[in-house]
Amino acid sequence: MADTEPPTATAEQTGELGPSKSELKKRAKALEKEKKAAEKAAKQKELAEQTAAAEVDYAKEFYGSLPLNQSQSRPRKPRAEIASLSSRAGETVLLRARVHTSRAQGNKMVFLNLRQRTDSVQALLVVTPDKVSKQMVKWAAGLAVESIVLVEGVVEKTQELIKSASVSDVEVHVSHIYLVSGVDGRLPFSVDDAGRPETAVEVEGQQYNRVLLETRLNNRVVDLRTQTNQAIFKLQGAIGDFFREYLTANRFIEIHSPKLQGAATESGASVFKVSYFKGSAFLAQSPQLAKQMAIAADFERVYEIGPVFRAEDSNTHRHLTEFIGLDLEMTIEEHYHEVMEMLDGLFIAIFRGLREKYKKEIDVVRQQFPADEFKWREGPEGTLRLTFKEAVDILVESGVPREDLDDINTENEKKLGGLVKAKYDTDYYIIDKFPMELRPFYTMPDPEDPTLSNSYDFFMRGEEILSGAQRIHDPALLCEKMRGKGVDPDSMKGYVDAFRMGCAPHGGGGIGLERVLMLFLKLNNIRRASLFPRDPKRLEP
Amino acid sequence: MADTEPPTATAEQTGELGPSKSELKKRAKALEKEKKAAEKAAKQKELAEQTAAAEVDYAKEFYGSLPLNQSQSRPRKPRAEIASLSSRAGETVLLRARVHTSRAQGNKMVFLNLRQRTDSVQALLVVTPDKVSKQMVKWAAGLAVESIVLVEGVVEKTQELIKSASVSDVEVHVSHIYLVSGVDGRLPFSVDDAGRPETAVEVEGQQYNRVLLETRLNNRVVDLRTQTNQAIFKLQGAIGDFFREYLTANRFIEIHSPKLQGAATESGASVFKVSYFKGSAFLAQSPQLAKQMAIAADFERVYEIGPVFRAEDSNTHRHLTEFIGLDLEMTIEEHYHEVMEMLDGLFIAIFRGLREKYKKEIDVVRQQFPADEFKWREGPEGTLRLTFKEAVDILVESGVPREDLDDINTENEKKLGGLVKAKYDTDYYIIDKFPMELRPFYTMPDPEDPTLSNSYDFFMRGEEILSGAQRIHDPALLCEKMRGKGVDPDSMKGYVDAFRMGCAPHGGGGIGLERVLMLFLKLNNIRRASLFPRDPKRLEP
């Protein structure tokens, strides 16, 4: 291009005043700078070409062809798990992992911290004649953090424990390294920064970037890569497993009920409206009606794990517009406490399971979210059960005016949690016998005092995590209670008819999965317990 | 009231012509009829009072109070399972069950067929001095079918097997019977009628009412009580269990992704629009985007069980607007066949599990829905895999014009199923290497032939039950393919950005739970495999 461009006139050629000495000096400096930049660019280009060629060689050696990303060949060389490396000293392994950090030492050596989920290991690339070239080391040193690489190397015992890696007694001496997936653009924050406690911006005298929740959620894919989040969602899955395991052992079967409903039902609460062909539908705010109908259809004991939708415009730390409901419903033989005790047994099974099988993950989360260990009562004394009246008395005793306690609001709930913890040393308890007027129309009234109901809430760290009750299975009583709450029984004909065709006494409850996870770990915001949370202001990512 | 009403003049009193002889006869007859009706009503009333009193006595004896339906007391007398009765001859048991049929023999004896889910037993109530009164027997004989009763009685070995009951070697000699829940109104159909094959309206010379699918679905709660439906939904739960069990053993974790999306995404297919506060949201037509983002977030291997929504206005035997997706996604080490083989192993595990652990339920369903046993290949030959091209060749060979086979439509799919069954004796097979233009934008092209793709469908009895592929993890290639299908990458920024931040090669698939259930059992309509099905015309119950 430069050859064909017409020469441009300089100030000197066009006569006028010549440049000053300082101006000349400036120009010389600028020229020098340009020259250096051009040299640097040329060097970088050359290096890139060399490393690209090297990359192809390495890849061919590994795969027989390039690129691997379209499934060109299948040499069947298994990849190693970082967690397994401690026991594999001396072996040559093939490892796919993220570059968590990279640190060059001179131009002959580079240290990589390689990460897989909650595990990491140190890898070392050293210039070695006929094996690892200088370019290769330079190229490796320039790899963007969060790139995914495939490395081949020998696992070697280290002299000293490597504090920065979770597998600290070995490191990998890399002979080959290949880029599987690079990073295109700038990371919104480093995974290291995202893994630090949000309150601690200074660690051992060093200042770090604080990553705000909003920023995390906007870039959730990167945020989820922290060891903390990897552990949190492993624990979320575990809660689901323990839930199913306990209920299967107790003869429950899993059902799936439709989330699209023909009418905006249940207790008149806010529901989302859906355009349904030429008409409308509504998103279920719980599987309540369906699971009761499953009982009327003789399924005896059912559970469901699925999304529930709440169109409430509240941006609190504990509300989502979409969350996962762990719901169950069962027939009652004699008394609704059978259901309450089944639910209690279920929670104990979940708590025990987490403590016994997921200590590692809980400890990982604790590092970012410090919290007292979650406490519950076991053995002969069992779970603490208070009646609503007893709960109110405890609050009154502590100074809350009784006239404020027709219902226990969020603030008083939290306060009660503190009082109960102080008095009974438990983070988990049940409140039974709620006033009838606080509960939905389908709640069974207490047989002796019609102002009370056969209903209960379960609490963790002073926050409600389950609401449940015996339900009305008698159609006449149900219709009466519906009318009392301003619901027209004809608007829910399919539901009411289910009981007209004969239905056993039954009860159940609904658990918020994200709440259990948030409160067990004390994450302080429910969004942290949801993979891609939804609230009135958030529908992405 | 009669006392205060003014007497009305009769034709006789007002003079005119007297009544004819035939007229008088008629009147006498009518009077006689009225008298009889009044007597009958009085008797019924008396009987009702007596039985109500008797009911109270029985209930008090059982519970200490009445009614039991509000949890008045808790005597802790366990209820027996009908299925367990064969081994309990001689014992006195307490049993809650439906009255499936009732047949009085004279006025001293009544036979009840009592039902619990897939099990039934004969119960016998005989007038016995000081124990079972004549009224009690009469009252029991009058119980509506589908009422729920609690009976106490002795389990006795029978002389002959009772063909009408599933537990046929014992019967229950009832000493007490109590109504737990009655039937209010007319049953839409009998559970017995609903349990018969829909094609067979004549069984052993007797005509029966055929219950149409539409009628069943309108009254789903009663329809679901058939032994067939109890078995179908036990099998549905089992498929979910086997799915999770297999994937957990293969280091997958369960995720839950939001069904509410900010944009109508994926391949431009029809989605449901939701009113979301002051804006709009859309229902996810699959967890595709979320599970890929979970891979970009390092979860490695994820699965999800949840509702997927399809706003397609098609009322076929195999489409629902809401169904349960069994979805999985995993990273690839070398080749996308790793994913295909994982999915194949998963299906074999499900099929085996059903055959080995649920023979009883499968046999129950067979009685109403006769079908050849589902066949698949195991052992060294393994699952049949055809390429798309090979599948087309098979169809061409059988006479389908090649020019009709750019895609394989439903009719040809079915035809292929038949040809494959005839040739390879399997109901289950895989078609690999679909043409790129038939697949969504995120599908990875074949490295050697860009008109083909690294994608596959799985089939059962000639119908597609899974669609899957390797996905594009390279953001540049992804954007190119999006534009090629008319999708603006900016409209899916969160999704594309996930790959910009580095993502391992990966693939997966989505299984329709109801389809697997329908095809394994050959139920012929997907609505039978959904608890409360949703289609363009059905949002209730």
XYZ file of C-alpha atoms in Angstrom, chain A residues 59-460:
402
model
C -2.635 -31.275 18.441
C -1.747 -33.673 15.654
C 0.291 -35.642 18.079
C -2.666 -35.816 20.435
C -5.498 -36.189 17.965
C -4.196 -36.993 14.504
C -5.956 -33.910 13.151
C -7.014 -30.345 13.854
C -9.236 -28.787 15.135
C -10.610 -31.228 17.649
C -13.752 -29.250 18.207
C -15.805 -30.939 15.520
C -15.105 -34.528 16.636
C -12.537 -35.404 13.981
C -11.049 -38.456 15.625
C -11.281 -40.586 18.692
C -7.931 -41.787 20.026
C -9.607 -42.820 23.320
C -7.059 -41.269 25.627
C -8.873 -40.698 28.911
C -8.647 -37.334 30.685
C -7.656 -37.212 34.329
C -9.519 -35.578 37.176
C -7.406 -33.110 39.119
C -8.874 -34.506 42.347
C -7.259 -37.875 41.561
C -3.719 -36.612 40.958
C -2.336 -36.966 44.501
C -2.380 -40.716 44.082
C -0.871 -40.685 40.594
C 2.647 -39.343 41.176
C 5.044 -40.540 38.468
C 2.302 -41.086 35.891
C 1.909 -39.220 32.623
C -1.594 -37.787 32.472
C -3.794 -35.945 29.989
C -5.738 -33.161 31.662
C -8.345 -30.684 30.472
C -8.769 -27.674 32.730
C -9.171 -23.912 32.938
C -6.171 -21.634 33.270
C -7.057 -20.133 36.636
C -3.891 -18.049 36.920
C -0.661 -17.895 34.962
C 2.694 -16.539 36.138
C 5.866 -16.405 34.006
C 9.244 -16.646 35.728
C 11.812 -15.115 33.398
C 11.271 -16.328 29.828
C 12.010 -19.961 30.438
C 9.369 -20.990 32.869
C 5.664 -20.503 33.451
C 3.496 -21.591 36.354
C -0.149 -22.277 35.612
C -2.825 -22.848 38.200
C -5.207 -25.259 36.485
C -8.781 -25.576 37.716
C -11.558 -28.157 37.419
C -14.717 -27.226 39.327
C -13.740 -27.246 43.028
C -10.246 -28.610 42.424
C -7.004 -27.040 41.276
C -3.390 -28.045 40.752
C -0.163 -26.305 39.854
C 1.324 -26.981 36.406
C 4.797 -26.060 35.310
C 6.112 -25.482 31.791
C 9.921 -25.198 31.444
C 12.008 -24.725 28.309
C 13.590 -28.135 27.605
C 15.763 -28.936 24.565
C 13.932 -30.993 21.899
C 10.825 -30.992 24.029
C 9.461 -27.627 25.127
C 10.471 -24.622 23.024
C 11.001 -21.066 24.223
C 8.099 -19.954 22.018
C 5.843 -22.521 23.565
C 6.609 -21.246 27.049
C 6.038 -17.674 25.922
C 2.787 -18.656 24.243
C 1.639 -20.480 27.365
C 2.563 -17.480 29.506
C 0.314 -15.347 27.320
C -2.763 -17.554 27.633
C -5.745 -15.607 28.904
C -7.014 -16.729 32.276
C -10.223 -18.788 31.937
C -8.922 -20.325 28.694
C -9.492 -24.068 28.557
C -6.352 -26.068 27.817
C -5.476 -29.682 27.335
C -2.114 -30.559 28.841
C -0.015 -33.662 28.867
C 2.491 -33.971 31.643
C 4.019 -35.995 34.423
C 2.604 -35.811 37.933
C 5.408 -35.063 40.381
C 5.465 -34.905 44.194
C 6.311 -31.406 45.420
C 8.885 -30.586 48.094
C 6.539 -28.203 49.865
C 2.738 -28.059 49.861
C 1.410 -25.642 47.246
C -0.926 -23.366 49.142
C -2.608 -21.882 46.082
C -3.925 -25.235 44.820
C -6.504 -27.566 46.345
C -4.351 -30.558 45.345
C -1.225 -29.342 47.046
C 1.162 -32.298 47.269
C 1.747 -32.802 43.539
C 2.239 -30.649 40.453
C 2.150 -31.411 36.749
C 5.311 -31.032 34.673
C 3.844 -30.201 31.294
C 5.280 -31.573 28.049
C 2.439 -30.520 25.735
C -0.198 -27.866 25.978
C -3.034 -27.215 23.583
C -5.733 -24.525 23.599
C -9.210 -26.065 23.594
C -11.189 -22.842 23.973
C -9.922 -19.302 24.315
C -11.416 -16.189 25.838
C -12.798 -13.670 23.358
C -12.962 -10.252 25.000
C -12.495 -9.078 28.535
C -13.707 -11.084 31.532
C -16.235 -9.064 33.552
C -14.291 -9.969 36.703
C -11.763 -12.581 37.675
C -12.982 -15.861 39.109
C -10.532 -15.268 41.937
C -12.180 -11.958 42.818
C -15.597 -13.558 42.554
C -14.521 -16.262 44.982
C -13.712 -13.864 47.827
C -16.106 -12.878 50.609
C -18.048 -9.852 49.415
C -17.327 -7.998 52.607
C -13.561 -8.568 52.463
C -11.913 -6.334 49.889
C -8.636 -6.500 51.728
C -6.967 -9.868 52.257
C -3.587 -10.069 53.968
C -2.915 -6.404 53.292
C -3.823 -6.565 49.607
C -6.791 -4.726 48.095
C -9.098 -6.715 45.861
C -11.979 -5.832 43.600
C -15.287 -6.397 45.271
C -17.716 -8.110 42.876
C -21.255 -6.946 43.515
C -24.165 -9.373 43.343
C -25.700 -7.480 40.426
C -22.457 -7.777 38.431
C -22.211 -11.450 39.271
C -25.754 -12.153 38.142
C -25.299 -10.175 34.926
C -22.313 -12.399 34.164
C -23.588 -15.502 35.867
C -21.675 -17.968 33.662
C -18.344 -16.628 34.933
C -19.629 -16.197 38.490
C -20.802 -19.821 38.599
C -17.243 -21.015 37.993
C -16.095 -20.104 41.500
C -15.384 -23.030 43.781
C -18.112 -21.643 46.041
C -20.761 -21.781 43.337
C -19.632 -25.183 42.127
C -20.151 -26.369 45.704
C -23.461 -24.531 46.181
C -25.074 -26.186 43.162
C -23.697 -29.572 44.036
C -25.438 -29.098 47.386
C -28.615 -27.995 45.631
C -28.616 -31.239 43.671
C -27.926 -33.173 46.880
C -30.979 -31.696 48.619
C -33.136 -32.919 45.722
C -31.549 -36.361 45.983
C -32.142 -36.628 49.727
C -35.716 -35.411 49.269
C -36.470 -38.133 46.717
C -34.564 -40.828 48.562
C -36.484 -40.272 51.796
C -39.866 -40.105 50.119
C -39.257 -43.108 47.863
C -38.333 -45.104 50.962
C -41.660 -43.970 52.432
C -43.671 -45.217 49.434
C -44.233 -41.876 47.697
C -44.282 -41.701 43.916
C -43.172 -38.768 41.790
C -45.777 -36.926 39.748
C -45.563 -34.119 37.197
C -48.446 -31.688 37.155
C -49.083 -29.032 34.503
C -47.815 -25.519 35.063
C -50.321 -24.138 32.555
C -53.716 -23.672 34.199
C -57.044 -22.722 32.667
C -57.982 -20.370 35.515
C -56.163 -18.089 37.916
C -56.906 -20.143 40.985
C -55.715 -20.946 44.471
C -56.032 -18.162 47.030
C -56.434 -15.273 44.636
C -52.724 -14.476 44.810
C -50.933 -12.955 41.865
C -50.385 -15.260 38.906
C -48.742 -14.761 35.533
C -51.064 -14.644 32.533
C -50.027 -16.517 29.387
C -51.253 -16.022 25.813
C -52.602 -19.467 24.933
C -53.530 -19.673 21.238
C -56.703 -17.596 20.961
C -57.274 -17.521 24.732
C -55.374 -17.236 27.992
C -53.788 -19.522 30.526
C -52.123 -18.902 33.870
C -48.917 -20.202 35.395
C -49.439 -22.401 38.445
C -48.347 -20.728 41.656
C -47.951 -24.200 43.187
C -48.878 -27.803 42.372
C -51.411 -27.636 45.248
C -54.558 -28.386 43.276
C -52.962 -31.062 41.097
C -51.385 -32.957 43.957
C -54.652 -32.940 45.909
C -56.397 -34.255 42.805
C -53.744 -36.979 42.600
C -54.756 -37.964 46.142
C -58.432 -38.036 45.093
C -57.219 -40.274 42.235
C -55.833 -42.750 44.813
C -52.106 -42.118 44.431
C -51.920 -42.107 48.273
C -48.487 -40.441 48.569
C -47.074 -38.163 45.898
C -44.255 -35.692 45.524
C -43.265 -33.258 42.831
C -40.151 -31.228 42.134
C -40.845 -28.417 39.739
C -40.988 -24.696 39.086
C -43.559 -22.558 40.842
C -44.363 -19.058 39.692
C -45.244 -16.077 41.861
C -46.176 -12.793 40.233
C -45.498 -10.748 43.364
C -43.643 -7.520 42.719
C -41.381 -7.807 45.758
C -37.615 -7.474 45.477
C -36.610 -8.945 48.835
C -33.628 -11.120 49.709
C -35.919 -14.164 49.896
C -38.389 -13.916 47.029
C -38.032 -15.096 43.448
C -40.714 -14.960 40.762
C -39.772 -18.508 39.781
C -38.402 -21.047 42.210
C -38.240 -24.802 42.651
C -40.958 -26.256 44.821
C -40.371 -29.535 46.630
C -43.977 -30.518 47.172
C -45.609 -33.510 48.743
C -49.085 -34.670 49.627
C -50.192 -37.825 51.466
C -53.298 -39.422 52.836
C -53.844 -39.273 56.572
C -54.807 -42.365 58.529
C -55.744 -40.733 61.832
C -54.223 -37.315 62.392
C -52.513 -34.591 60.391
C -49.463 -34.840 62.621
C -48.624 -37.920 60.550
C -47.863 -35.499 57.713
C -46.036 -33.047 59.946
C -43.860 -35.855 61.272
C -43.168 -37.153 57.757
C -41.999 -33.645 56.803
C -39.923 -33.386 59.955
C -38.280 -36.741 59.231
C -37.614 -35.517 55.707
C -35.824 -32.374 56.887
C -33.730 -34.294 59.385
C -32.753 -36.710 56.587
C -31.714 -33.773 54.386
C -29.728 -32.042 57.145
C -27.993 -35.273 58.143
C -27.262 -36.175 54.541
C -25.645 -32.809 53.876
C -23.572 -32.917 57.045
C -22.442 -36.495 56.562
C -21.833 -36.631 52.814
C -21.046 -33.070 51.758
C -18.690 -31.735 54.392
C -16.127 -30.748 51.758
C -18.626 -28.629 49.804
C -20.028 -27.005 52.954
C -16.493 -26.068 54.026
C -15.775 -24.573 50.588
C -18.884 -22.367 50.854
C -18.003 -21.336 54.430
C -14.775 -19.758 53.181
C -16.740 -17.242 51.129
C -19.846 -17.119 53.337
C -18.792 -17.514 56.958
C -21.615 -18.883 59.098
C -22.317 -20.771 62.288
C -22.912 -24.406 61.613
C -26.594 -25.124 61.096
C -28.068 -26.676 64.247
C -31.045 -28.952 64.755
C -32.250 -31.139 67.606
C -32.200 -34.896 67.398
C -32.649 -37.827 69.724
C -35.441 -38.234 72.253
C -36.241 -34.523 72.635
C -36.739 -34.256 68.866
C -37.578 -31.193 66.827
C -38.910 -28.197 68.715
C -42.634 -27.700 68.078
C -44.384 -24.539 69.157
C -48.017 -23.674 68.656
C -48.685 -20.321 67.036
C -49.920 -19.141 70.435
C -46.708 -20.226 72.161
C -44.655 -18.458 69.495
C -46.648 -15.274 70.079
C -46.133 -15.594 73.852
C -42.352 -15.846 73.377
C -42.407 -12.656 71.309
C -44.660 -10.845 73.791
C -42.338 -11.869 76.611
C -39.470 -10.243 74.712
C -41.381 -6.971 74.424
C -43.349 -7.147 71.170
C -46.869 -5.720 71.767
C -49.429 -8.528 71.574
C -51.715 -6.390 69.380
C -49.036 -6.480 66.634
C -49.115 -10.263 66.585
C -52.316 -11.233 64.771
C -49.810 -12.460 62.248
C -46.057 -12.873 62.762
C -44.410 -10.637 60.164
C -40.967 -11.202 58.643
C -39.249 -9.010 61.206
C -40.843 -10.809 64.147
C -40.198 -14.177 62.492
C -36.513 -13.318 62.425
C -36.663 -12.098 66.019
C -38.379 -15.314 67.078
C -35.610 -17.268 65.371
C -33.060 -15.496 67.563
C -35.076 -16.043 70.750
C -35.583 -19.732 69.940
C -31.891 -20.171 69.157
C -30.945 -18.577 72.485
C -33.434 -20.619 74.475
C -33.410 -23.997 72.689
C -30.111 -23.959 70.755
C -31.715 -24.910 67.438
C -31.909 -23.267 64.005
C -34.793 -25.497 62.964
C -38.303 -25.681 64.437
C -41.987 -26.027 63.655
C -44.887 -23.697 64.407
C -48.201 -25.562 64.482
C -51.864 -24.506 64.723
C -51.953 -21.268 62.758
C -55.077 -19.116 62.989
C -57.560 -20.127 60.288
C -57.811 -16.617 58.893
C -54.107 -16.589 57.980
C -54.398 -19.715 55.824
C -55.823 -20.489 52.370
C -59.393 -21.698 51.918
C -58.421 -25.352 51.513
C -56.973 -25.565 55.043
C -58.731 -27.899 57.491
C -60.027 -26.069 60.565
C -59.135 -27.343 64.013
C -61.947 -29.616 65.294
C -62.120 -27.973 68.719
C -61.469 -24.322 67.928
C -62.691 -23.197 64.487
C -60.555 -20.039 64.677
C -57.490 -22.308 64.497
C -56.388 -24.677 61.755
C -54.572 -27.972 61.284
C -51.659 -26.191 59.684
C -47.966 -25.621 60.287
C -44.915 -23.749 59.048
C -41.308 -24.960 59.294
C -38.441 -22.545 59.959
C -34.698 -22.406 59.402
